[in-house]
Coordinates of C-alpha atoms and ligand atoms in Angstrom, one line a residue:
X1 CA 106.2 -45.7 -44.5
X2 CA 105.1 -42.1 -46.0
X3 CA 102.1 -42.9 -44.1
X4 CA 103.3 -43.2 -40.5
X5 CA 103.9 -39.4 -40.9
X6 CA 107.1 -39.2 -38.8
X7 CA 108.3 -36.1 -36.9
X8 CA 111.7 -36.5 -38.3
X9 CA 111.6 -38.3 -41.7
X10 CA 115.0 -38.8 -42.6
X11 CA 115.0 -41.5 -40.1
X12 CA 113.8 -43.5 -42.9
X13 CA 116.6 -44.5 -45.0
X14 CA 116.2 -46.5 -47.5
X15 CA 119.8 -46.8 -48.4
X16 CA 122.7 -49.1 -47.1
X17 CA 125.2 -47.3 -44.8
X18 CA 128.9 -47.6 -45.5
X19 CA 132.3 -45.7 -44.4
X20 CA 129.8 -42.5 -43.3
X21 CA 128.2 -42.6 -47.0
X22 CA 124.6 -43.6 -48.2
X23 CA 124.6 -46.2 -50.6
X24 CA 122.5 -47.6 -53.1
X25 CA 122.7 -51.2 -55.2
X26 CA 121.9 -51.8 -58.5
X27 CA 119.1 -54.2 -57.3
X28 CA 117.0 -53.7 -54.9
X29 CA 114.4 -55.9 -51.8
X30 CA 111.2 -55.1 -50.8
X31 CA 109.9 -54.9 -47.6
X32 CA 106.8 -55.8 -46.1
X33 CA 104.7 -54.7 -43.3
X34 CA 103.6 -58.0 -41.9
X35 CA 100.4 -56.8 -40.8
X36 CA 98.9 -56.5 -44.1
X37 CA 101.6 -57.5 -46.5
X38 CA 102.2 -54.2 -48.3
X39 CA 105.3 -53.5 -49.3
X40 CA 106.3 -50.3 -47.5
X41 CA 109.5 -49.6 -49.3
X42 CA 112.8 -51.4 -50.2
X43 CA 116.6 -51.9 -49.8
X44 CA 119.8 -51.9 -51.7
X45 CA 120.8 -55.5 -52.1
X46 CA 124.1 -55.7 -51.5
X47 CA 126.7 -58.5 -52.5
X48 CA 130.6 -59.3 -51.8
X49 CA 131.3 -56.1 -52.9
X50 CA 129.7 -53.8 -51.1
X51 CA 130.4 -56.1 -47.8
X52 CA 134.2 -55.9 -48.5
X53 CA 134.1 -52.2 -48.8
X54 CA 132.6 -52.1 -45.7
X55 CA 134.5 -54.7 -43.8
X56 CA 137.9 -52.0 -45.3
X57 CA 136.5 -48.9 -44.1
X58 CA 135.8 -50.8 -40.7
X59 CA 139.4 -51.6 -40.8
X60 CA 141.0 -48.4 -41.8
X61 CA 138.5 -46.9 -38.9
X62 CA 139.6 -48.9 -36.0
X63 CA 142.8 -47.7 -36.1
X64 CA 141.9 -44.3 -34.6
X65 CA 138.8 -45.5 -32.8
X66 CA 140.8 -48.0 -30.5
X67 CA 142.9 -45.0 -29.4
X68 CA 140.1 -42.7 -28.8
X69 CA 140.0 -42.2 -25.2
X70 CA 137.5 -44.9 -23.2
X71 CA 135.5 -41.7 -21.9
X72 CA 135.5 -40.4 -25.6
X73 CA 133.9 -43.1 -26.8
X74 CA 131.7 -43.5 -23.7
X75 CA 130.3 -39.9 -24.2
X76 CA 129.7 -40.6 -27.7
X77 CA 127.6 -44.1 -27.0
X78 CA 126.0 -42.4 -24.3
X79 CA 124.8 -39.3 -26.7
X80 CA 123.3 -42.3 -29.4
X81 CA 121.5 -43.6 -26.5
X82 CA 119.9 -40.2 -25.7
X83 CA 119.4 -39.5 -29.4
X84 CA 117.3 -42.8 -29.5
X85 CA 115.0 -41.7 -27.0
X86 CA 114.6 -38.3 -28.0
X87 CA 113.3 -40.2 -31.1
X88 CA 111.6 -42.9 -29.6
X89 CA 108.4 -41.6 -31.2
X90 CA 109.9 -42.3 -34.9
X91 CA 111.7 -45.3 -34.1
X92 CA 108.8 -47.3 -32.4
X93 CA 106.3 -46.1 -35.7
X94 CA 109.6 -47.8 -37.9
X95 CA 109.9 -50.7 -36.2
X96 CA 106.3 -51.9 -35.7
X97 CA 105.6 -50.9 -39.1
X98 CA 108.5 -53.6 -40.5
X99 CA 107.9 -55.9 -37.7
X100 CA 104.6 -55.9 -36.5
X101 CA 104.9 -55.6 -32.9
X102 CA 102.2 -53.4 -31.0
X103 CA 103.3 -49.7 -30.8
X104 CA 103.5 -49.6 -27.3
X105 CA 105.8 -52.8 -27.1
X106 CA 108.1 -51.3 -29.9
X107 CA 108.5 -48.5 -27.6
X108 CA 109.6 -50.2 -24.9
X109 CA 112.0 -52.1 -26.9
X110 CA 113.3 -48.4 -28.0
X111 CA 114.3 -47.7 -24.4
X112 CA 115.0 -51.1 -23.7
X113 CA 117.5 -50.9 -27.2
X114 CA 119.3 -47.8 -25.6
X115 CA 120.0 -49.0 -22.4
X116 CA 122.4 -51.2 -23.9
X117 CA 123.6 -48.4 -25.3
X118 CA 123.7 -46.1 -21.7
X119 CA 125.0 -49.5 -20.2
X120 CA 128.2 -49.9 -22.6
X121 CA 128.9 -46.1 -22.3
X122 CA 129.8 -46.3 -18.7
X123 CA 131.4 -49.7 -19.1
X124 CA 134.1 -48.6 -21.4
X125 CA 136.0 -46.6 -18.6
X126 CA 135.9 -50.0 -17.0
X127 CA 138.2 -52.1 -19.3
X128 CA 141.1 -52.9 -16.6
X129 CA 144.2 -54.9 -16.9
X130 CA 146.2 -56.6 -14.5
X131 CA 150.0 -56.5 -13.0
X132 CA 150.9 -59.9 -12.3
X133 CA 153.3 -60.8 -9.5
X134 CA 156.2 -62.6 -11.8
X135 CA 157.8 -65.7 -11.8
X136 CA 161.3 -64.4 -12.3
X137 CA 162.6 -61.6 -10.3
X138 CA 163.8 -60.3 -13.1
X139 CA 160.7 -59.9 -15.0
X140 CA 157.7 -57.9 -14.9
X141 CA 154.2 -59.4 -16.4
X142 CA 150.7 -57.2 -17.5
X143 CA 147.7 -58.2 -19.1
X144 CA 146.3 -55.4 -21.4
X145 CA 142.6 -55.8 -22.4
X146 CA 142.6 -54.9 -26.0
X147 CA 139.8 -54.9 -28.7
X148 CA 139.2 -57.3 -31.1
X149 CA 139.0 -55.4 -33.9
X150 CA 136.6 -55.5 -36.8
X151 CA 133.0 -57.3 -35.8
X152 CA 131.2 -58.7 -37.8
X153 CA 127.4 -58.9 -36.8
X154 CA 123.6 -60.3 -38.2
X155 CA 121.0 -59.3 -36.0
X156 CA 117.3 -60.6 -36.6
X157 CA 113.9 -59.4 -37.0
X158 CA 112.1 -59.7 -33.8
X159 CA 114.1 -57.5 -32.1
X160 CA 115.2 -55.0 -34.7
X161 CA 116.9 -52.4 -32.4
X162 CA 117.9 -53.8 -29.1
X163 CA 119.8 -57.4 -30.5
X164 CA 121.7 -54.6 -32.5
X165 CA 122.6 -52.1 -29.3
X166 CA 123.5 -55.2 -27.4
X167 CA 126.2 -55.9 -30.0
X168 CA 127.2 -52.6 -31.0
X169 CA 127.4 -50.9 -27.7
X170 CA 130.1 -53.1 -26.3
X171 CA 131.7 -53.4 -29.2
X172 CA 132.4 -49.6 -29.4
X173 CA 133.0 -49.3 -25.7
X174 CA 135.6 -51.5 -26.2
X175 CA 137.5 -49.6 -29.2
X176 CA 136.1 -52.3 -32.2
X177 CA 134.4 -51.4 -35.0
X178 CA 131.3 -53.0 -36.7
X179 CA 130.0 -54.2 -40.5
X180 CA 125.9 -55.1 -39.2
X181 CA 124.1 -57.2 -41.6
X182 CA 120.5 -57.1 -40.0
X183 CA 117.5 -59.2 -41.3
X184 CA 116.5 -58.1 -44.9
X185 CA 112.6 -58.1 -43.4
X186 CA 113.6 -55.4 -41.0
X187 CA 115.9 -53.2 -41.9
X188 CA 114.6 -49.6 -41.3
X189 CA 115.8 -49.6 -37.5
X190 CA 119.0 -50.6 -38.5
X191 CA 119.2 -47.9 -41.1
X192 CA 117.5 -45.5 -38.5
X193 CA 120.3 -46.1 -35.7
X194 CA 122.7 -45.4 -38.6
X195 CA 121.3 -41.6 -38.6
X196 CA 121.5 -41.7 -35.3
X197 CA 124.7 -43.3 -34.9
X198 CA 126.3 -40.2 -37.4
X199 CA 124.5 -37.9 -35.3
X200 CA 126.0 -38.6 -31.9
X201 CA 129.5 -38.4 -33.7
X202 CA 130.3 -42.3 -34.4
X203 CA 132.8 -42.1 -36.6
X204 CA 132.6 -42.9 -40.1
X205 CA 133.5 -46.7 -41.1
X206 CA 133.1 -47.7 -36.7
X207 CA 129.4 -48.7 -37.9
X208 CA 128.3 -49.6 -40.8
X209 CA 124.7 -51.6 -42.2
X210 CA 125.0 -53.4 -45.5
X211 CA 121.7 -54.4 -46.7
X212 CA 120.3 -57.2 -48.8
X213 CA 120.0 -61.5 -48.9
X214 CA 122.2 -62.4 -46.1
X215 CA 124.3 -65.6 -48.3
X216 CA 126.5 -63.4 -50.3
X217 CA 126.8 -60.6 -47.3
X218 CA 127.3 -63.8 -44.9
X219 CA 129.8 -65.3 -46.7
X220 CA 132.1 -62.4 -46.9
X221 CA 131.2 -62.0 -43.0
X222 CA 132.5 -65.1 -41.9
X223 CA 135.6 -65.8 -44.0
X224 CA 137.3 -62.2 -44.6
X225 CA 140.5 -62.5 -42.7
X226 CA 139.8 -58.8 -41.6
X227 CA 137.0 -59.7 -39.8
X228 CA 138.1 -60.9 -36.5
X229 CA 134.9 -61.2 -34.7
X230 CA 131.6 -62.7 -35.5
X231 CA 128.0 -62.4 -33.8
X232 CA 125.3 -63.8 -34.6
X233 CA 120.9 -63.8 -32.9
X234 CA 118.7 -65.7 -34.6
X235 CA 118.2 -69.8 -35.0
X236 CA 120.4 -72.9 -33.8
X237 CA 120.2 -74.1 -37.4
X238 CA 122.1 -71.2 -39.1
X239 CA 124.1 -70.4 -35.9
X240 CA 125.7 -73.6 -36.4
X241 CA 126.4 -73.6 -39.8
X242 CA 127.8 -69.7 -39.3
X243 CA 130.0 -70.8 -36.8
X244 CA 131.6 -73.2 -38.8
X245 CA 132.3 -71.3 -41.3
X246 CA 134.1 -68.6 -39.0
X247 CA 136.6 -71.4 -37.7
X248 CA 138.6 -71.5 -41.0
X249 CA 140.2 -67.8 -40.0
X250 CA 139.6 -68.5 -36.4
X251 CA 137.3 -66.2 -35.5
X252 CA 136.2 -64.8 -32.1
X253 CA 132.4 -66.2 -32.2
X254 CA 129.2 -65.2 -30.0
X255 CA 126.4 -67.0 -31.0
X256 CA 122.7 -66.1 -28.9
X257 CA 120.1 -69.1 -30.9
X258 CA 117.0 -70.6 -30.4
X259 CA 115.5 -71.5 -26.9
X260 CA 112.8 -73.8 -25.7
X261 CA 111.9 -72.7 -22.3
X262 CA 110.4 -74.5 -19.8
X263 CA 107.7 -72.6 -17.5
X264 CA 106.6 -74.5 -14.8
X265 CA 104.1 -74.0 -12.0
X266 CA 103.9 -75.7 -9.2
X267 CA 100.9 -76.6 -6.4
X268 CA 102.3 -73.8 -4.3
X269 CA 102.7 -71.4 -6.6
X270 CA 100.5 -67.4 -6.4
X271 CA 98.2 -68.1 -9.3
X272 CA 97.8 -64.7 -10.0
X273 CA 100.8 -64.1 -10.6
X274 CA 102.1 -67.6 -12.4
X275 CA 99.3 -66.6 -15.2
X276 CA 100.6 -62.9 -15.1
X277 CA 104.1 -64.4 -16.1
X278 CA 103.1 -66.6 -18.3
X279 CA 100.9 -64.1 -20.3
X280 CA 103.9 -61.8 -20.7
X281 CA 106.9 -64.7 -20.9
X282 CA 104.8 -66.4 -23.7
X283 CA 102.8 -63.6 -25.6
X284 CA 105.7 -60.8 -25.6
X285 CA 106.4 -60.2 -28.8
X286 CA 103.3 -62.6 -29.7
X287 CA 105.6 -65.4 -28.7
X288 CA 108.4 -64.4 -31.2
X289 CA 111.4 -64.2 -28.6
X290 CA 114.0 -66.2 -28.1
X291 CA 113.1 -66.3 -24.2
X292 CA 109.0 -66.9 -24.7
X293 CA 108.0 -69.1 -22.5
X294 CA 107.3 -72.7 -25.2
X295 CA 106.2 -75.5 -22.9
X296 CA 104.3 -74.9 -20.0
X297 CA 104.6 -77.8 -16.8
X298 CA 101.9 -77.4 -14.2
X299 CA 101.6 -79.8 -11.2
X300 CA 98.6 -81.2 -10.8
X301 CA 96.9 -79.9 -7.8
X302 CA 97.2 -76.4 -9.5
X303 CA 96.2 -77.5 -13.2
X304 CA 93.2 -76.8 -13.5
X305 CA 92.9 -73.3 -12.1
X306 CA 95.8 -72.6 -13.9
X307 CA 94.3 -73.4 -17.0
X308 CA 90.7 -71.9 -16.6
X309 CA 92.6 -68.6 -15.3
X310 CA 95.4 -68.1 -18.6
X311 CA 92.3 -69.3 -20.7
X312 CA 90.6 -66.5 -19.5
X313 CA 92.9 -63.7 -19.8
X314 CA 94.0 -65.5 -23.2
X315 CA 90.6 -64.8 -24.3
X316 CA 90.2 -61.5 -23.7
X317 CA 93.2 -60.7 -25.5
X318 CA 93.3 -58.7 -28.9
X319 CA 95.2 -59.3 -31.6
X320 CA 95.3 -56.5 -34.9
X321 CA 98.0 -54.2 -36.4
X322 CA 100.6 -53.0 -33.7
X323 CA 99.3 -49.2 -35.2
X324 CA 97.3 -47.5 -34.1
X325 CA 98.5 -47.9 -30.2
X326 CA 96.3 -49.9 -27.8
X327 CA 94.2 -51.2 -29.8
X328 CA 95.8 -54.6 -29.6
X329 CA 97.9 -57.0 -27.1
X330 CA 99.8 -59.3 -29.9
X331 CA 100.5 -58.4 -33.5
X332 CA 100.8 -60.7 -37.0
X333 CA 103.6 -63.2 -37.0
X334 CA 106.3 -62.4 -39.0
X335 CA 105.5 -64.0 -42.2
X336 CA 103.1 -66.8 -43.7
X337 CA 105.9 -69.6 -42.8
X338 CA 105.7 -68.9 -39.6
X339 CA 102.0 -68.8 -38.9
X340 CA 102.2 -72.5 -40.9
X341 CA 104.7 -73.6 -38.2
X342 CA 102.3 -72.5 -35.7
X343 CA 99.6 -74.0 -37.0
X344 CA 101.5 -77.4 -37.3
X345 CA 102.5 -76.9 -33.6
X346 CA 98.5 -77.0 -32.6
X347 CA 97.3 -79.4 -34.9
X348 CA 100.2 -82.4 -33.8
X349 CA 99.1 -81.4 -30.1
X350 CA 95.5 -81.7 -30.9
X351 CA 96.4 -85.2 -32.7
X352 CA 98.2 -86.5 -29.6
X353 CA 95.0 -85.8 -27.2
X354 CA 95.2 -82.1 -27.2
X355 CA 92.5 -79.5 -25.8
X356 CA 91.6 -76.1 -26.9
X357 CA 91.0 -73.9 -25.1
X358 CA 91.0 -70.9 -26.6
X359 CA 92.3 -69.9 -30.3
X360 CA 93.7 -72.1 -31.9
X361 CA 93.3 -71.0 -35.9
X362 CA 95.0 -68.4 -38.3
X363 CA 93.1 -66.1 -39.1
X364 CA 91.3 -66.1 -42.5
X365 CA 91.8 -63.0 -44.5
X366 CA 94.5 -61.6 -42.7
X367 CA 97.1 -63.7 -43.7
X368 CA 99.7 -62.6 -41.0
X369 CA 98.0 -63.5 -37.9
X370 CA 97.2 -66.7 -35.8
X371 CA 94.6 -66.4 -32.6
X372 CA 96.5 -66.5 -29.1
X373 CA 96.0 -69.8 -28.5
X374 CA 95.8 -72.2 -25.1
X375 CA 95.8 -76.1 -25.4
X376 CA 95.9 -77.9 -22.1
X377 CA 96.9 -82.0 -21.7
X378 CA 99.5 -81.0 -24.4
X379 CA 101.7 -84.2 -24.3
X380 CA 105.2 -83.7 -23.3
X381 CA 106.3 -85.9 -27.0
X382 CA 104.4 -83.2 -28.7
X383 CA 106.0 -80.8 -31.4
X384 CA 105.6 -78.0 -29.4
X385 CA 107.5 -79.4 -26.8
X386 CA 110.7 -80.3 -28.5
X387 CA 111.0 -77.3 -31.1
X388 CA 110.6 -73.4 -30.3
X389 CA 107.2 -72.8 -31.4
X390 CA 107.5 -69.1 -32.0
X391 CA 104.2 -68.2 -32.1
X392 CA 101.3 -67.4 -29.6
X393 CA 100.1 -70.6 -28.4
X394 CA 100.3 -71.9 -24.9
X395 CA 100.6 -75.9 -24.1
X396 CA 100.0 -77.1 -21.1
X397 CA 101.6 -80.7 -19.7
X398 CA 100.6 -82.2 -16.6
X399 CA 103.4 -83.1 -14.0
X400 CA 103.5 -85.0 -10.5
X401 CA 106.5 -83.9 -8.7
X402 CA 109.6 -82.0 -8.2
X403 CA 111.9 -84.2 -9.8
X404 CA 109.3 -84.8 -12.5
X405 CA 109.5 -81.5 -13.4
X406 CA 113.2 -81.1 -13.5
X407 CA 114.0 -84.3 -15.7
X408 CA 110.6 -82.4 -18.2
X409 CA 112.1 -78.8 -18.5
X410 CA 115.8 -80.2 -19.0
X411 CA 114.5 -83.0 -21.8
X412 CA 116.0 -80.4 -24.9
X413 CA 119.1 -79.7 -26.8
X414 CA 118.3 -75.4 -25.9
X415 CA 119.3 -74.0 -23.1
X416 CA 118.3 -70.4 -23.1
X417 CA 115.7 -69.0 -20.3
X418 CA 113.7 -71.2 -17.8
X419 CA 110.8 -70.1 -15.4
X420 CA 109.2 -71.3 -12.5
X421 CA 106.7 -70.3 -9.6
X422 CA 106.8 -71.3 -6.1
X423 CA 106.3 -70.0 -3.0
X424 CA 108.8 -72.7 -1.0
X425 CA 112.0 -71.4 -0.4
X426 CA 114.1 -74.4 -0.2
X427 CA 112.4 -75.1 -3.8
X428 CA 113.5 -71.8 -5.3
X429 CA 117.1 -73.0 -4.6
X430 CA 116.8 -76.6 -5.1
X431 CA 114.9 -76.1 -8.7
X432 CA 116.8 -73.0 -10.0
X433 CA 120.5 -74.7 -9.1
X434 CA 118.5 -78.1 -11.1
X435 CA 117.5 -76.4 -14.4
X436 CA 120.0 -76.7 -17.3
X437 CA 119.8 -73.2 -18.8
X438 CA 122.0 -70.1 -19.3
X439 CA 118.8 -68.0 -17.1
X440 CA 116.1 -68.7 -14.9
X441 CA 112.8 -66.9 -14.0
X442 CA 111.7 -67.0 -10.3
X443 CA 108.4 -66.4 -10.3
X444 CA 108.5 -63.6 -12.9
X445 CA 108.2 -64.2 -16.3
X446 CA 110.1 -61.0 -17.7
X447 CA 113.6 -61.6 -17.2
X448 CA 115.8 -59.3 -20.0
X449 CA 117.3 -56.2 -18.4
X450 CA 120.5 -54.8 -19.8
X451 CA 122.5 -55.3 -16.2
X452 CA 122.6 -58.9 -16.5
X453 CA 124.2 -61.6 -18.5
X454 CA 121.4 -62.4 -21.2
X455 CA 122.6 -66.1 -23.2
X456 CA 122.2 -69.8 -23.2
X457 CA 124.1 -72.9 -22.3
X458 CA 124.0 -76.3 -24.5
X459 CA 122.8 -75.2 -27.9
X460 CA 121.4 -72.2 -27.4
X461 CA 124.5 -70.3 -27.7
X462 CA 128.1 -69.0 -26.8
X463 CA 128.7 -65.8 -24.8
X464 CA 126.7 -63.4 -22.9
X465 CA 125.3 -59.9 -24.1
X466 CA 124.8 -57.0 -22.1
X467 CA 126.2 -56.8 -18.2
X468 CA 129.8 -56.4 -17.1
X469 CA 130.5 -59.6 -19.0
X470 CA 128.9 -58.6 -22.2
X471 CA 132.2 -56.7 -23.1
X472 CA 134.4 -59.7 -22.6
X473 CA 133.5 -61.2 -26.2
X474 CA 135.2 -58.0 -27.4
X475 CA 138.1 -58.1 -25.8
X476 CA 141.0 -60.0 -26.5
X477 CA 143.6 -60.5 -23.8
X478 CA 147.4 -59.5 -24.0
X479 CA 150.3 -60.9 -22.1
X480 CA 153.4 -58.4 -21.7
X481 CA 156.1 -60.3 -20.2
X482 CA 159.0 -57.7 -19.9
X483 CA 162.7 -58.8 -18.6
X484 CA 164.6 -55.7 -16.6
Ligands
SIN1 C1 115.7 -62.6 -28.2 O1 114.6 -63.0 -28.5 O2 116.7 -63.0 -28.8 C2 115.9 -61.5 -27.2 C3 114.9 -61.4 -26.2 C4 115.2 -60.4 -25.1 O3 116.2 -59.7 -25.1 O4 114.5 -60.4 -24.1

């Protein structure tokens, strides 16, 4: 990290943050820049312990925090959002070097990461309740909207900044307090927003990041009785279980998991801009999002322009080390599991009649990456269809009609973000009202904005993040019924 050279480094923490302090473990993680696979520093690994401590000083803190004034806490949110960009420099050169992402991407996801933050700042002056008209003459009724109280939160790697704003700021906006366990593969943000976080005047013990392997953190997460709140990014698998867990103390849960989104195109579509969405819906992030376009459905009058067109601009892609900026369009994947999962992904739809057209292998010697890939008469049984692929690969299936389409894109368990492009009206209504999922793309294919309800349907989740909703999930409502 030494190397990155940052204006301010004592944004790089390489201790857990608990109750205000800096704390170390008597073991420790390494972490790895998965562009090379260097270690570039390490953690505290933190156990039950250390989680409990922090789950108490999140209690004791709430206390005073849920009485702070709404516009209190609203200027203090609102000064950790400036504070992020004033460091947006430092925080970008943190993040890609832990995740990978090109510099200019991590940047954006700094402002995009504070906006959550600006957005819940205002929102807090906007927790009303409600005088209802009683029943009995004799009585009076009001519903207070109160915080939950301690949240509990595990945020994951491909988003290192902005899945934690989207938690934490309505969670202090709405007078909780927080114990984050983020990913042990990408925990400098976290640890960064923590200086940050002290800076703007966040109290101690409202937010605190305990480091280390998430099953003995987790497990204090999701049965301490003091936790009364649980959210949870990252895959359906572990969401599940998580969720479970949280239902012997009857927890508040949000859960934002995996999607498998549909893109489709049809005849009528622009085809400039249908490949300009689907470049940035599937490669953002080099396909690592929850919202990356997965299996692409074009009709076939417009097939195989389509395809010649996103295998041209595929092509001329280029794919390196996020640093130094612009130098490349997609970064490594995550880890070496991931770029196998890839590759399985290609090779089952080159087995079931599959054609490249561009990419297609990881890349020898640099054991991070895989080539930004395009496959086209990808069949709609194929791997890639029916799991998240996360990874930069693009399969095309070939579709007839409307309702072809439909029954295709809503054929899987998820239920995250969906995209299509049209030009007919009545189809823009008929198709978006048709698809099964929590969000839909009209012929964009950037869809994440912190003004409106990001989150999935089926099993792709519980609850919405950001917007005027995204406070609900931390807010509990109180009946008063008084007699006079
Ligand atoms: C995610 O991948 O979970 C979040 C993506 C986004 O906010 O756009």
């Amino acid at each position: 990290m030494d190397s990155l050279s940052l204006t301010r480094s004592d944004l790089h923490r390489q201790k857990a943050y608990i109750d205000g302090a800096w704390v170390e473990g008597s073991t420790r993680i390494a972490v790895l820049n998965p562009a090379t696979h260097e270690q570039i520093g390490t953690i505290p690994n933190l156990g039950a312990l250390e989680t409990e401590t922090a789950v108490a000083a999140a209690e004791r803190a709430q206390v005073a925090w849920k009485c702070e004034l709404a516009k209190e806490r609203g200027r203090i949110l609102r000064r950790w959002s400036q504070l992020m960009l004033d460091n947006a420099g430092d925080l970008a050169a943190i993040l890609t070097q832990e995740q990978g992402k090109p510099l200019s991407e991590a940047k954006g996801e700094v402002a995009y990461a504070a906006s959550f933050l600006e957005w819940f700042a205002e929102e807090a002056r906007r927790i009303d309740g409600e005088i209802l008209a009683p029943h009995q003459a004799d009585k009076r009724l009001y519903v207070h909207k109160v915080p939950v109280g301690v949240v509990a939160a595990i945020t994951p790697w491909n988003f290192p900044l902005a899945m934690i704003t989207r938690k934490a700021g309505p969670a202090l906006a709405a007078g909780c307090t927080m114990v984050l366990k983020p990913s042990e593969l990408t925990p400098y943000s976290a640890l960064a927003l923590a200086v940050l976080a002290e800076e703007a005047g966040v109290p101690n013990g409202v937010f605190n990041v305990v480091t280390g392997d998430a099953a003995p953190i987790g497990d204090v997460l999701t049965d301490d009785t003091r936790v009364r709140k649980f959210t949870f990014t990252g895959s359906t698998a572990v969401g599940k279980m998580l969720a479970a867990r949280c239902m012997d103390t009857v927890k508040r849960v949000s859960l934002e998991l995996g999607g498998n989104a549909p893109f489709i195109i049809f005849d009528d579509a622009d085809l400039d801009k249908a490949v300009e969405g689907a470049l940035i819906a599937k490669f953002r992030n080099t396909g690592q999002t929850c919202v990356c376009a997965n299996r692409f459905y074009v009709q076939s009058g417009i097939y195989e322009k389509f395809a010649a067109a996103l295998a041209g601009k595929v092509k001329a892609m280029r794919f390196g080390p996020g640093i130094p900026i612009g130098e490349a369009d997609c970064g490594p994947l995550i880890d070496t599991k991931a770029v196998e999962k890839v590759g399985a992904h290609v090779s089952d739809c080159v087995a079931r009649g599959g054609q490249l057209l561009v990419g297609g292998r990881a890349l020898e010697g640099a054991p991070g990456f895989f080539e930004p890939t395009v496959i086209s008469e990808v069949s709609a049984n194929s791997m890639l269809c029916r799991e998240e692929t996360f990874g930069p690969v693009a399969g095309l299936v070939r579709f007839e009609d409307e309702d072809e389409a439909i029954a295709l894109a809503n054929c899987s368990r998820a239920g995250l973000a969906s995209y299509f492009f049209t030009r007919d009206y009545g189809r823009v209504h008929r198709v978006s009202e048709a698809l099964d999922y929590g969000m839909v793309g009209v012929n964009t294919g950037i869809i994440s904005t912190e003004v409106a309800p990001f989150g999935g349907v089926k099993e792709s989740g519980l609850g919405r993040e950001g917007s005027r909703h995204g406070i609900e999930d931390y807010l509990e409502i109180k009946m008063v019924c008084a007699a006079i």
